[in-house]
Amino acid sequence: MSDDKPRPSLLPANSSPLERALDLGFGLLLDRIAPPFPALMNPAETPLAFLPYLGADRGVSEWSSTAGETEKRLTVELAWPTARQAGTRMALENAAKGLQLRPDVRAWYEQTPPGPPYSFSVRAFTEQPYSEDIDARLDRRLADAKSERDTLTISV
């Protein structure tokens, strides 16, 4: 910061010279630090240790501390779009994508023969090992993403 411009201060007019000097000194020190906040709020850039806190901030209800880093980052990244689009095909797709699955979602009227009204068929594909734990986590995520009236048929 240039010395010819006065620094803005929140101190009252009756502050002492010591208080003004401390305000100026700490202000100059703070100007040297790059704010970490934008990177902390980005799931792709935040440190791995901060991901659970960012997930909690974004309302992730299904979290596995044993999941891989890629899955954790995807889960946090897709949390807001999934919540914002809850009850839609996109929300169901995002719920499965967070577990590194490739979903194929079909509404009842797109199935042959047509399924019961307000039902969805979710088929998910993966090249990774699939376990009962991932199956239970997928069920929880899809239950959070679907509309209350919808029923799901899931196959992996």
XYZ file of C-alpha atoms in Angstrom:
156
model
C 0.000 0.000 0.000
C 1.312 3.471 -0.814
C 2.474 5.688 2.076
C 0.848 8.828 0.645
C -2.720 7.499 1.057
C -4.206 7.242 4.538
C -5.340 3.744 5.526
C -9.018 3.410 6.319
C -9.521 2.688 9.988
C -12.447 1.636 12.143
C -10.951 3.262 15.219
C -12.904 6.079 16.851
C -11.675 9.666 16.608
C -10.574 9.667 20.267
C -8.222 6.635 19.908
C -4.775 6.894 21.424
C -1.528 7.104 19.390
C -0.675 3.556 20.523
C -4.013 2.228 19.223
C -3.523 4.012 15.885
C 0.034 2.621 15.604
C -1.168 -0.936 16.339
C -3.967 -0.541 13.807
C -1.500 0.633 11.166
C 1.072 -2.086 11.971
C -1.418 -4.965 11.976
C -3.039 -3.594 8.836
C 0.270 -3.679 6.995
C 0.921 -7.240 8.179
C -2.520 -8.370 7.042
C -2.005 -6.799 3.623
C 0.890 -9.219 3.041
C -1.299 -12.313 3.534
C -3.260 -13.691 0.594
C -6.791 -14.549 1.752
C -7.261 -18.341 1.754
C -11.066 -18.193 1.766
C -11.786 -18.544 -1.997
C -9.622 -21.666 -2.292
C -11.075 -23.156 0.905
C -14.593 -22.952 -0.516
C -13.634 -24.670 -3.783
C -13.923 -28.492 -3.489
C -11.221 -28.993 -6.118
C -8.659 -26.763 -4.371
C -9.373 -27.109 -0.656
C -7.003 -29.258 1.408
C -8.174 -32.827 1.922
C -8.424 -32.335 5.690
C -10.910 -29.481 5.169
C -13.296 -31.445 2.893
C -15.501 -32.836 5.722
C -16.090 -29.298 6.998
C -16.882 -28.002 3.530
C -19.234 -30.961 3.068
C -21.000 -30.116 6.334
C -21.274 -26.492 5.205
C -22.920 -27.625 1.968
C -25.351 -29.970 3.696
C -23.878 -33.328 2.694
C -25.895 -35.853 4.671
C -24.184 -39.034 3.454
C -20.418 -38.942 4.083
C -17.857 -41.712 4.293
C -14.544 -40.899 5.915
C -13.034 -44.017 4.295
C -13.938 -42.925 0.742
C -11.222 -41.864 -1.661
C -10.244 -38.263 -2.232
C -11.860 -38.104 -5.689
C -15.191 -39.323 -4.330
C -15.105 -36.869 -1.439
C -14.384 -33.940 -3.747
C -17.167 -35.017 -6.148
C -19.619 -35.403 -3.274
C -18.947 -31.889 -2.009
C -18.961 -30.410 -5.512
C -22.340 -31.955 -6.383
C -24.010 -31.301 -3.006
C -25.553 -27.930 -3.888
C -26.718 -28.874 -7.411
C -28.293 -32.049 -6.012
C -30.114 -30.189 -3.248
C -31.165 -27.363 -5.559
C -32.608 -29.798 -8.109
C -34.081 -32.308 -5.638
C -36.898 -34.336 -7.143
C -35.550 -34.101 -10.700
C -33.677 -36.444 -12.985
C -30.559 -34.266 -12.627
C -30.582 -34.645 -8.834
C -30.757 -38.440 -9.158
C -27.897 -38.408 -11.656
C -25.781 -36.163 -9.424
C -26.419 -38.423 -6.418
C -24.978 -41.385 -8.328
C -22.141 -39.372 -9.911
C -20.932 -38.400 -6.439
C -20.096 -42.077 -5.894
C -18.182 -42.189 -9.191
C -20.961 -44.100 -10.937
C -22.334 -43.461 -14.431
C -26.128 -43.305 -14.047
C -28.867 -43.987 -16.567
C -32.134 -42.598 -15.159
C -35.448 -43.408 -16.824
C -38.827 -42.092 -15.760
C -41.848 -44.360 -15.700
C -43.127 -43.098 -19.072
C -39.740 -43.736 -20.753
C -39.654 -47.407 -19.800
C -40.855 -50.234 -22.050
C -43.467 -51.212 -20.966
C -44.282 -48.054 -18.985
C -43.773 -48.442 -15.242
C -46.066 -47.320 -12.451
C -46.646 -43.551 -12.381
C -44.064 -41.496 -10.469
C -41.456 -44.242 -10.563
C -37.884 -44.096 -11.793
C -35.446 -46.741 -12.874
C -31.840 -45.957 -12.019
C -29.139 -48.058 -13.627
C -25.597 -47.238 -12.576
C -22.404 -48.432 -14.199
C -18.890 -48.597 -12.780
C -15.507 -50.145 -13.494
C -14.525 -49.977 -9.836
C -15.185 -52.700 -7.268
C -18.749 -52.495 -6.006
C -19.730 -53.474 -2.481
C -22.787 -53.615 -0.245
C -21.498 -50.499 1.515
C -21.544 -48.496 -1.735
C -24.983 -49.939 -2.519
C -26.345 -48.737 0.837
C -24.737 -45.327 0.359
C -26.271 -45.059 -3.136
C -29.687 -45.908 -1.693
C -29.354 -43.139 0.930
C -28.192 -40.565 -1.605
C -30.977 -41.384 -4.051
C -33.543 -41.264 -1.252
C -32.358 -37.740 -0.404
C -32.415 -36.641 -4.069
C -35.794 -38.032 -5.128
C -39.221 -36.559 -4.611
C -41.230 -37.993 -1.703
C -43.870 -39.419 -4.034
C -41.379 -41.152 -6.354
C -40.412 -44.789 -6.111
C -37.072 -46.046 -7.347
C -35.800 -49.242 -8.886
C -32.017 -49.424 -8.678
C -29.644 -51.733 -10.498
C -25.865 -51.549 -10.713
